[in-house]
XYZ file of C-alpha atoms in Angstrom:
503
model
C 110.118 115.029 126.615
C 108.619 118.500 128.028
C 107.117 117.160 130.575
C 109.931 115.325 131.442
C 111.937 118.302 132.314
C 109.185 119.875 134.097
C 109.613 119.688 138.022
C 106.638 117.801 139.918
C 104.994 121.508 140.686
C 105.948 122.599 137.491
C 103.287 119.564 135.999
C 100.613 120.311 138.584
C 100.893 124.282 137.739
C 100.458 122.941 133.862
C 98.014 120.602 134.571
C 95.787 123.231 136.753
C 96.472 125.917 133.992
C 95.424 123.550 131.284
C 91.834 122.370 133.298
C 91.100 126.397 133.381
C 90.387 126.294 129.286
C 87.488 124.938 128.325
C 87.148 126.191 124.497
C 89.182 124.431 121.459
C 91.063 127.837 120.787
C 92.401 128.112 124.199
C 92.901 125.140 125.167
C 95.675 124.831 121.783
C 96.557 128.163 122.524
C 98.111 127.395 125.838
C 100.166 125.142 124.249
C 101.631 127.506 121.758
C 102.568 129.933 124.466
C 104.283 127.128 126.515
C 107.590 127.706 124.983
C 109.610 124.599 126.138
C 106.505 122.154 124.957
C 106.244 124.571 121.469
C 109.555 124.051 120.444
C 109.899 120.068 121.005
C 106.433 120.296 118.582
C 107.926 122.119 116.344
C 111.026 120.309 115.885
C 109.054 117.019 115.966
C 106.704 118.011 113.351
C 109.559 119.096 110.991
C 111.804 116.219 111.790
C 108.748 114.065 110.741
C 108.629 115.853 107.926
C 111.859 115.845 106.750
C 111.671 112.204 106.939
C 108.805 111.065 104.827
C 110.046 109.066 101.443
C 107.196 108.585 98.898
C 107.645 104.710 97.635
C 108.694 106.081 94.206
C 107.787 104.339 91.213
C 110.241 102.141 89.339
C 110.525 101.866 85.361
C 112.771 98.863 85.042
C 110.781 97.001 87.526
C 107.286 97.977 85.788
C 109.320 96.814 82.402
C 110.368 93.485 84.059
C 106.636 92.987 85.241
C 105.022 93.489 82.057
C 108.105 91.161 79.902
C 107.136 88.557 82.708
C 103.497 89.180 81.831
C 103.764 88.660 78.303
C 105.234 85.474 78.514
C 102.217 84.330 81.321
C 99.925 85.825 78.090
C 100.968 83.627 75.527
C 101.153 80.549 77.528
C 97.318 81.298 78.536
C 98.112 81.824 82.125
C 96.038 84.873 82.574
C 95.468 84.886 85.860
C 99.348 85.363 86.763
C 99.447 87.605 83.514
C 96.589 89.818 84.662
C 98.934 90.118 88.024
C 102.398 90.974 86.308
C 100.177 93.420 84.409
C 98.684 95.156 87.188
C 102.587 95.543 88.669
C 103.539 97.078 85.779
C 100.686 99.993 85.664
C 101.822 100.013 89.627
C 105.537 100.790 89.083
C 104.948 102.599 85.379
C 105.781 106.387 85.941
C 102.976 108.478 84.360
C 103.575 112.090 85.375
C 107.039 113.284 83.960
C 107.047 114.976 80.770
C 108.256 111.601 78.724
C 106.853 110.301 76.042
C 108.263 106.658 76.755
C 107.248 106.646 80.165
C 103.311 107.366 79.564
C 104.181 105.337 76.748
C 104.989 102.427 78.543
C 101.938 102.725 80.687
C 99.480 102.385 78.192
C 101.272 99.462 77.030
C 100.841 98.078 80.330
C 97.426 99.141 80.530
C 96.417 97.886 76.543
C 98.063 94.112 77.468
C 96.390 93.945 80.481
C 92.910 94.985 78.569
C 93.727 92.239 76.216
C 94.402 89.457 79.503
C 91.128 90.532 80.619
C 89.137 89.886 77.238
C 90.500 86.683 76.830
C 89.587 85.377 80.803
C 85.869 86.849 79.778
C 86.280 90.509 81.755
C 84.620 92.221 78.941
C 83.651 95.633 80.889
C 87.352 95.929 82.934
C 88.961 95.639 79.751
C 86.921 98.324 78.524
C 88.266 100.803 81.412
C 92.022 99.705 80.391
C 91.087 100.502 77.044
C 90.351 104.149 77.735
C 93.202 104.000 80.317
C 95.753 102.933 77.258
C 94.297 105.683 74.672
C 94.235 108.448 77.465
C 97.856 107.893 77.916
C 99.314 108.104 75.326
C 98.767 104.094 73.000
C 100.804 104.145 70.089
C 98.564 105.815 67.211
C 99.625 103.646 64.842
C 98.449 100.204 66.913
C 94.753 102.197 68.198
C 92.956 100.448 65.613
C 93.865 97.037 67.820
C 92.286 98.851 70.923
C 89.245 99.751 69.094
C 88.770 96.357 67.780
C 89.015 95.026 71.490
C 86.459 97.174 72.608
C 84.395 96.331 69.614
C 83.967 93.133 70.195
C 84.022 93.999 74.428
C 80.771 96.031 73.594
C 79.567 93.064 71.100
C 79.527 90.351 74.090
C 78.191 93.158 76.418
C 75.518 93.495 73.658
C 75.748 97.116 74.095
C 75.003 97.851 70.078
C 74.796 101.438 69.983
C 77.859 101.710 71.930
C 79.175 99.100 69.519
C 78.554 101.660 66.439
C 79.588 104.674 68.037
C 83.102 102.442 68.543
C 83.446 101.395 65.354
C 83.306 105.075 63.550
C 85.704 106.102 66.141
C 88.017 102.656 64.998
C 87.301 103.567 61.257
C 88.949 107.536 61.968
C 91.567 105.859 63.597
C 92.849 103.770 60.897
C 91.905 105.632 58.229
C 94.274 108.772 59.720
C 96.290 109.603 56.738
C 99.182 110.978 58.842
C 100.354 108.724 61.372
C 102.705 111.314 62.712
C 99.722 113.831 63.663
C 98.151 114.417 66.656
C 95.647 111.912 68.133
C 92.049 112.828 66.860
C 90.458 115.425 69.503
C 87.277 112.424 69.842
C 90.617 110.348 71.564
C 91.117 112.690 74.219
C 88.481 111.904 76.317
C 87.554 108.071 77.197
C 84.824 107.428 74.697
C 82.447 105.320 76.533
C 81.326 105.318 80.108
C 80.669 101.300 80.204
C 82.271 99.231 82.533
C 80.464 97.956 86.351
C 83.261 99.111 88.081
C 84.290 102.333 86.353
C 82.043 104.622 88.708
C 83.333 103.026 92.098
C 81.179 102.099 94.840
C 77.439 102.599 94.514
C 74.980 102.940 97.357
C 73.327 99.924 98.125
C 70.113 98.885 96.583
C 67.711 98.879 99.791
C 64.142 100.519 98.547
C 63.073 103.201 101.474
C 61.125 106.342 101.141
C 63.755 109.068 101.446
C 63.183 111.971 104.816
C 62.259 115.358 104.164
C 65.117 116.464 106.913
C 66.906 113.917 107.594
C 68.120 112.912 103.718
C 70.581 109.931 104.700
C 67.052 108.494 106.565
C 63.776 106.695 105.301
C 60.349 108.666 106.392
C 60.230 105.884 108.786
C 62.237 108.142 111.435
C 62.810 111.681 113.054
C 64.971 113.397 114.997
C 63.804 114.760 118.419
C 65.371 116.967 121.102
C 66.079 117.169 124.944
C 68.460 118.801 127.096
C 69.134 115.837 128.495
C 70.226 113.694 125.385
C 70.549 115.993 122.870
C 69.588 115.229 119.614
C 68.280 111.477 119.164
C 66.022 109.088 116.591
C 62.882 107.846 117.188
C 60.469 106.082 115.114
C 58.167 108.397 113.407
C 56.203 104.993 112.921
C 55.727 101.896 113.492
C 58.295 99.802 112.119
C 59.080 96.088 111.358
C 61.920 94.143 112.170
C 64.105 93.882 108.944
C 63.291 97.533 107.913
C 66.365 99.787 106.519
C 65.910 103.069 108.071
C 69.296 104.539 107.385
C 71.748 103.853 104.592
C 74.689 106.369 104.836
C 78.285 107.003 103.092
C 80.983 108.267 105.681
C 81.981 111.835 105.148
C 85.395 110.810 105.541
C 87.175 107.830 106.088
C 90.699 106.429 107.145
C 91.491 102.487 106.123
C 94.406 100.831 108.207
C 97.406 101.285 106.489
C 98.253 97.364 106.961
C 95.316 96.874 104.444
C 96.610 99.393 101.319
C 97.390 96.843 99.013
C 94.202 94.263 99.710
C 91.281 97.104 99.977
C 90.877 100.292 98.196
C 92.245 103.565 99.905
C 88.896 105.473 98.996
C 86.184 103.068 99.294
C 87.124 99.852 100.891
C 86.050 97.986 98.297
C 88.312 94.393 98.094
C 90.976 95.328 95.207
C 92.488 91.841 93.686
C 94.299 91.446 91.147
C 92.960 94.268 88.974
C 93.536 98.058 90.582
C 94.324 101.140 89.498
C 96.962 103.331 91.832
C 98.480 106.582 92.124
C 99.887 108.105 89.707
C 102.801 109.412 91.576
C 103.173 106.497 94.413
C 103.095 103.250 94.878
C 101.932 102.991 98.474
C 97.903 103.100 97.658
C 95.406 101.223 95.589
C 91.904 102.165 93.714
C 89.034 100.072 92.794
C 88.264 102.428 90.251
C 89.322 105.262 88.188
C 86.532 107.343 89.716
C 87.836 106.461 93.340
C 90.998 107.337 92.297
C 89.664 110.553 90.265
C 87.547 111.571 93.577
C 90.670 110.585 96.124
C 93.294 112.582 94.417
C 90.993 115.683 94.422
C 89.827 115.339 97.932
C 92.505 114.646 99.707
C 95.412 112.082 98.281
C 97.301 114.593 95.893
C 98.626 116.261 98.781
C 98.772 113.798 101.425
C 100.527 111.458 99.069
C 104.003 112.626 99.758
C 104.192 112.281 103.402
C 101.870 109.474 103.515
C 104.172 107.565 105.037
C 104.217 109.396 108.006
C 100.478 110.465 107.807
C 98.988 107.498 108.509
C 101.052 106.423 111.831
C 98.483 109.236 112.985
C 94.974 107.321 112.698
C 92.478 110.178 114.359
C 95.181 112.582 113.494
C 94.698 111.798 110.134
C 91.167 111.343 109.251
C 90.613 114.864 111.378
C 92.996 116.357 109.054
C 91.137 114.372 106.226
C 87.813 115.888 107.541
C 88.781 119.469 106.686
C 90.695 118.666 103.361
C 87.621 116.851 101.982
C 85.429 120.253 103.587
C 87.908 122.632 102.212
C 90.203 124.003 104.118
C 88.916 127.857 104.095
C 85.548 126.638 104.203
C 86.176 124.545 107.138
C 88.550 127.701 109.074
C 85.574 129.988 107.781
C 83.009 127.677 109.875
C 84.655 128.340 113.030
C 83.648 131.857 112.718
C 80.411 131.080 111.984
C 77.430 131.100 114.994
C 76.238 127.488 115.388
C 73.304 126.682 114.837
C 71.473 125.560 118.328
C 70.963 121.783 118.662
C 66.976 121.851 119.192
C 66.671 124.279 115.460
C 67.868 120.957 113.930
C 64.551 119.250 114.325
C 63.424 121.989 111.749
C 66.783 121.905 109.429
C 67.987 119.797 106.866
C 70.599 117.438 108.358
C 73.258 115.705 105.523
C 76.509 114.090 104.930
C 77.834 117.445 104.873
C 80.734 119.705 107.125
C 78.295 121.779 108.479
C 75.982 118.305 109.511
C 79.398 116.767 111.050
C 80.214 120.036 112.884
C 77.379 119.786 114.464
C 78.048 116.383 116.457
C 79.110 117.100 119.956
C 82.990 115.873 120.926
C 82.261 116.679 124.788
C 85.619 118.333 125.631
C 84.047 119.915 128.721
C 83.699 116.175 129.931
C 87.278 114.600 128.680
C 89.863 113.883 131.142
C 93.122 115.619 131.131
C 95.505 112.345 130.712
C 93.349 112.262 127.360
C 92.302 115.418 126.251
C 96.497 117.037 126.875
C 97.844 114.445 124.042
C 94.965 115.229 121.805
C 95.881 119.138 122.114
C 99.506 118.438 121.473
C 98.780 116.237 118.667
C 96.298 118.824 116.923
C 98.830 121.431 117.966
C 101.885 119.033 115.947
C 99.472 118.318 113.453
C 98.640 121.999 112.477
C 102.339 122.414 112.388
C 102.731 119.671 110.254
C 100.176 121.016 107.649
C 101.704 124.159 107.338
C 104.723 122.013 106.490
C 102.472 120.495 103.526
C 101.415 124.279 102.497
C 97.892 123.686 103.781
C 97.401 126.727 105.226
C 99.932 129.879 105.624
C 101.546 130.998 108.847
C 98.500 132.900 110.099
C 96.095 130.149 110.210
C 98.029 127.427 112.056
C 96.233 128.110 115.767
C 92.807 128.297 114.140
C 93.651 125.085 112.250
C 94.797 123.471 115.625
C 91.636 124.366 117.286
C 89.738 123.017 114.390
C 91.714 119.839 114.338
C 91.165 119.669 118.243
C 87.163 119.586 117.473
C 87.571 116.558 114.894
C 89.735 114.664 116.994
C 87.598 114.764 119.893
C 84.734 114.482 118.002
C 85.875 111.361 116.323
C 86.704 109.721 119.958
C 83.041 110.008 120.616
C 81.344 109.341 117.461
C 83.336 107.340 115.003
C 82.401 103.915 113.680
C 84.406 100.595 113.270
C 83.942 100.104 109.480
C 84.248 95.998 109.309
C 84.177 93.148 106.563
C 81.297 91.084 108.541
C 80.132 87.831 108.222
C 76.522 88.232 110.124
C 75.524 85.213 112.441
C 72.184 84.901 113.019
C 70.999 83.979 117.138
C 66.986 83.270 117.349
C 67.691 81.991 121.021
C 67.994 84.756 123.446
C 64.233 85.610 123.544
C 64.318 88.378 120.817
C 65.957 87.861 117.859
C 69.731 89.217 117.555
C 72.477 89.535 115.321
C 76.391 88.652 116.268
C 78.169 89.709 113.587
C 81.974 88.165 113.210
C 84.087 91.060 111.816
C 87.509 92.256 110.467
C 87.936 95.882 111.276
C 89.142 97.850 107.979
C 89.340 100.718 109.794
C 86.916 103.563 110.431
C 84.866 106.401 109.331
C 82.194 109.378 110.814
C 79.023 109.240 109.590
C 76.831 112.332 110.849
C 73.651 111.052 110.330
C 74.504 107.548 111.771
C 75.897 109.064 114.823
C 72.800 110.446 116.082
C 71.635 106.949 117.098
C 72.372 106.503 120.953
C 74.107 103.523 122.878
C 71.829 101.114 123.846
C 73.419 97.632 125.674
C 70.002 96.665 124.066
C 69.634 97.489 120.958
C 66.814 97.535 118.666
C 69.158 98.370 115.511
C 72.366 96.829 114.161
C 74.871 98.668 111.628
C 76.223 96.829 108.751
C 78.386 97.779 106.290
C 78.778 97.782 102.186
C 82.479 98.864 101.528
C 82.305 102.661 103.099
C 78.261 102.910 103.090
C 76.326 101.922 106.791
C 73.357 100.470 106.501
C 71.454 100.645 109.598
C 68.696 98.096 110.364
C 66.155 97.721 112.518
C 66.001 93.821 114.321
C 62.870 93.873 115.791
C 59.741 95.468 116.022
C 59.881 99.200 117.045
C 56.342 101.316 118.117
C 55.828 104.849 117.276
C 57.571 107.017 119.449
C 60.292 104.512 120.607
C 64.002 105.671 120.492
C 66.365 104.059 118.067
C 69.429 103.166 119.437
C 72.614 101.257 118.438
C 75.307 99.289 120.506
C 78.774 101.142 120.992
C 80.560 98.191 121.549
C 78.866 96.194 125.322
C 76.056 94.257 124.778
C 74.088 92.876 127.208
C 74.085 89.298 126.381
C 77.980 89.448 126.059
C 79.223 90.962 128.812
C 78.435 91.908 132.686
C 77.154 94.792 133.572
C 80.645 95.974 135.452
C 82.476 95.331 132.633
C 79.707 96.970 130.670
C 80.054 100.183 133.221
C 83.659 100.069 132.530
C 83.735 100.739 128.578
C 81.244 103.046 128.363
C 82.585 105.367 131.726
């Protein structure tokens, strides 16, 4: 709408004025001082604001779900049960200071442990066991939990578990005041069991770890040139079918089409069993430890004006990037002298902020019908945060800058994280893989993104919920580059249309 008003000169005097910066801080900068272009951002970013609306949850409708469930219970239909269930811990309110609230969560959460023992679930019913005692089970009806989880760890054949359950059954029951407060040894869930209580898990590929590089095997180091910049070679020879990388993005944005199917902090497929946000209803956990890990990363404060949030994609995992780094620690960075590209070779390079600071974004090489909505957007963006009481009033340029840098970087250096289904082609010569995929969404992975484009590539990237596993597919000599496909592959597409992606 600015540039609407503007005059024909007045664009080409912007656009001239604009080319002239060439850092992050003045190129967001210039924006703030164009007052027309400020204010529109400013009133857009509140406006926005103003209008997010938090799916709230909804305690007749979590009631209704698990009445509906009960009845799917006792006529062994515990599929459907498991389902009404799993609405009910969705809608239950668990925050507000009321008794019959949390109260009716852990009902939700006890029935559904009980659905889950009876269709054989043994270790999921274990987590909605501790999820019922932690908030709040009746006292008087524990000793029915305990049981449960008894006989869970009994069919588990997890015996000393199995003891350690019963004392804490035996206190339970034994309580001589009803009324009192739930034993201290209640507090906390008792027993770390079930497969997936701790979330995703890297990938079971066995590769001798990298002195520097620590997402890498020892198959693989990083070199230098002016030219490239930092790259991968083989530090050996290696065989087709080798892992040499197996990573976990640093941060991670999932489409917001796909909240109720996959889980918000892991991609990992949710069904029928999840466990979601305790203030919204919009997102979905595999886990308790995703959700543990997602509320104190990022979700807790993005969770009321999520549904504005995620209309932003790059926006929002840039913003995502500093929340999970901290946001001092990632404003503090920018102060910091970086450290130059070649002194890498010699450093320890990791899945951390300082690692995925590193990556180049290229600004100096962006085009300004790109790079001028990208400014504006980390310019709205900042605004918006201060909105959220990210940061205070002094901090929103450097934040813009900052969220300039992510964006950009993530343009050049983000991955497509996909569900694949590999097909294997033995055909073309050497031996390739064409896998069929269904984008989730997408993710930056520092140590990943130091393998270059290749349109012939002697590695392929697959993924395991939010881990890359990069693997070699054919045989690579000391010395030889590793590289990756961004996209045009040779046997695909022309060389033109090649050209044309990748310009």
């Amino acid at each position: 709408a600015a540039f609407a008003l503007k005059s024909d000169e007045e664009k080409n005097t912007f656009k001239r004025r604009f080319q002239e910066k060439k850092i992050h801080q003045e190129i967001v900068d210039f924006i703030f001082e164009d007052k027309n272009l400020f204010q529109i951002l400013v009133k857009v970013s509140k406006d926005l604001f103003d209008a997010c609306v938090a799916e709230e949850k909804d305690l007749n409708r979590a009631q209704s779900a698990r009445i509906n469930g009960n009845e799917l219970f006792k006529s062994k239909d515990y599929k459907s049960a498991i389902l009404k269930y799993s609405e009910a811990i969705l809608y239950s309110p668990s925050f507000q200071n009321s008794t019959t609230f949390k109260e009716h969560l852990a009902l939700s959460y006890g029935n559904r442990s009980a659905t889950l023992f009876h269709s054989s679930k043994y270790s999921e019913a274990i987590v909605d066991i501790d999820e019922a005692l932690q908030n709040g089970y009746p006292l008087e009806r524990q000793f029915i939990l305990f049981h449960r989880k008894n006989r869970c760890l009994k069919y588990l054949q997890m015996y000393q578990k199995e003891e350690q359950c019963t004392r804490s059954s035996a206190d339970s029951i034994n309580c001589e005041n009803m009324n009192n407060q739930i034993p201290i040894h209640l507090k906390q869930p008792m027993i770390q069991t079930a497969i997936g209580e701790n979330g995703y898990e890297m990938p079971k590929v066995n590769i001798k770890s990298n002195e520097l590089i620590k997402q890498a095997s020892d198959a693989v180091e990083m070199k230098f040139t002016v030219q490239k910049g930092r790259y991968i070679c083989a530090k050996r020879n290696i065989e087709s079918g080798e892992v040499v990388m197996i990573e976990k993005a640093f941060a991670s944005w999932l489409k917001p089409s796909l909240y109720t199917k996959y889980c918000t902090h892991c991609f990992h497929p949710v069904d029928i069993i999840f466990f979601p946000c305790p203030n919204c209803i919009s997102v979905r956990f595999c886990s308790v430890t995703c959700r543990k890990e997602a509320l104190k990363q990022y979700h807790l404060v993005e969770c009321p004006v999520l549904s504005s949030l995620k209309r932003l994609s790059n926006g929002h995992l840039a913003l995502r990037i500093i929340m999970k780094a901290g946001i001092q620690n990632a404003l503090n960075m920018i102060n910091k002298p970086e450290i130059p590209l070649e002194k890498w070779l010699s450093t320890n390079f990791d899945t951390n902020y300082e690692s995925l600071y590193s990556l180049p974004d290229h600004i100096e090489n962006r085009q300004y019908e790109n790079l001028c909505p990208d400014a504006n957007g980390a310019v709205f963006l900042a605004l918006f945060a201060h909105k959220m009481k990210l940061i205070d009033g002094n901090n929103i340029r450097k934040l813009a800058a900052l969220l300039l840098k992510h964006i950009s970087q993530i343009e050049c250096n983000v991955m497509s994280i996909a569900k694949e289904k590999v097909n294997f082609t033995g055909t073309m010569g050497r031996k390739r893989y064409f896998p069929q995929t269904e984008e989730l969404g997408f993710g930056i992975y520092p140590t990943i993104c130091l393998l270059n484009h290749s349109c012939d590539p002697n590695v392929i990237n697959s993924f395991s919920d939010i881990y890359a596993i990069s693997t070699v597919v054919e045989d690579v000599a000391k010395g030889e580059e590793l590289n990756v496909t961004y996209g045009p592959h040779h046997k695909r597409m022309s060389y033109k249309d090649r050209q044309a992606v990748l310009m």
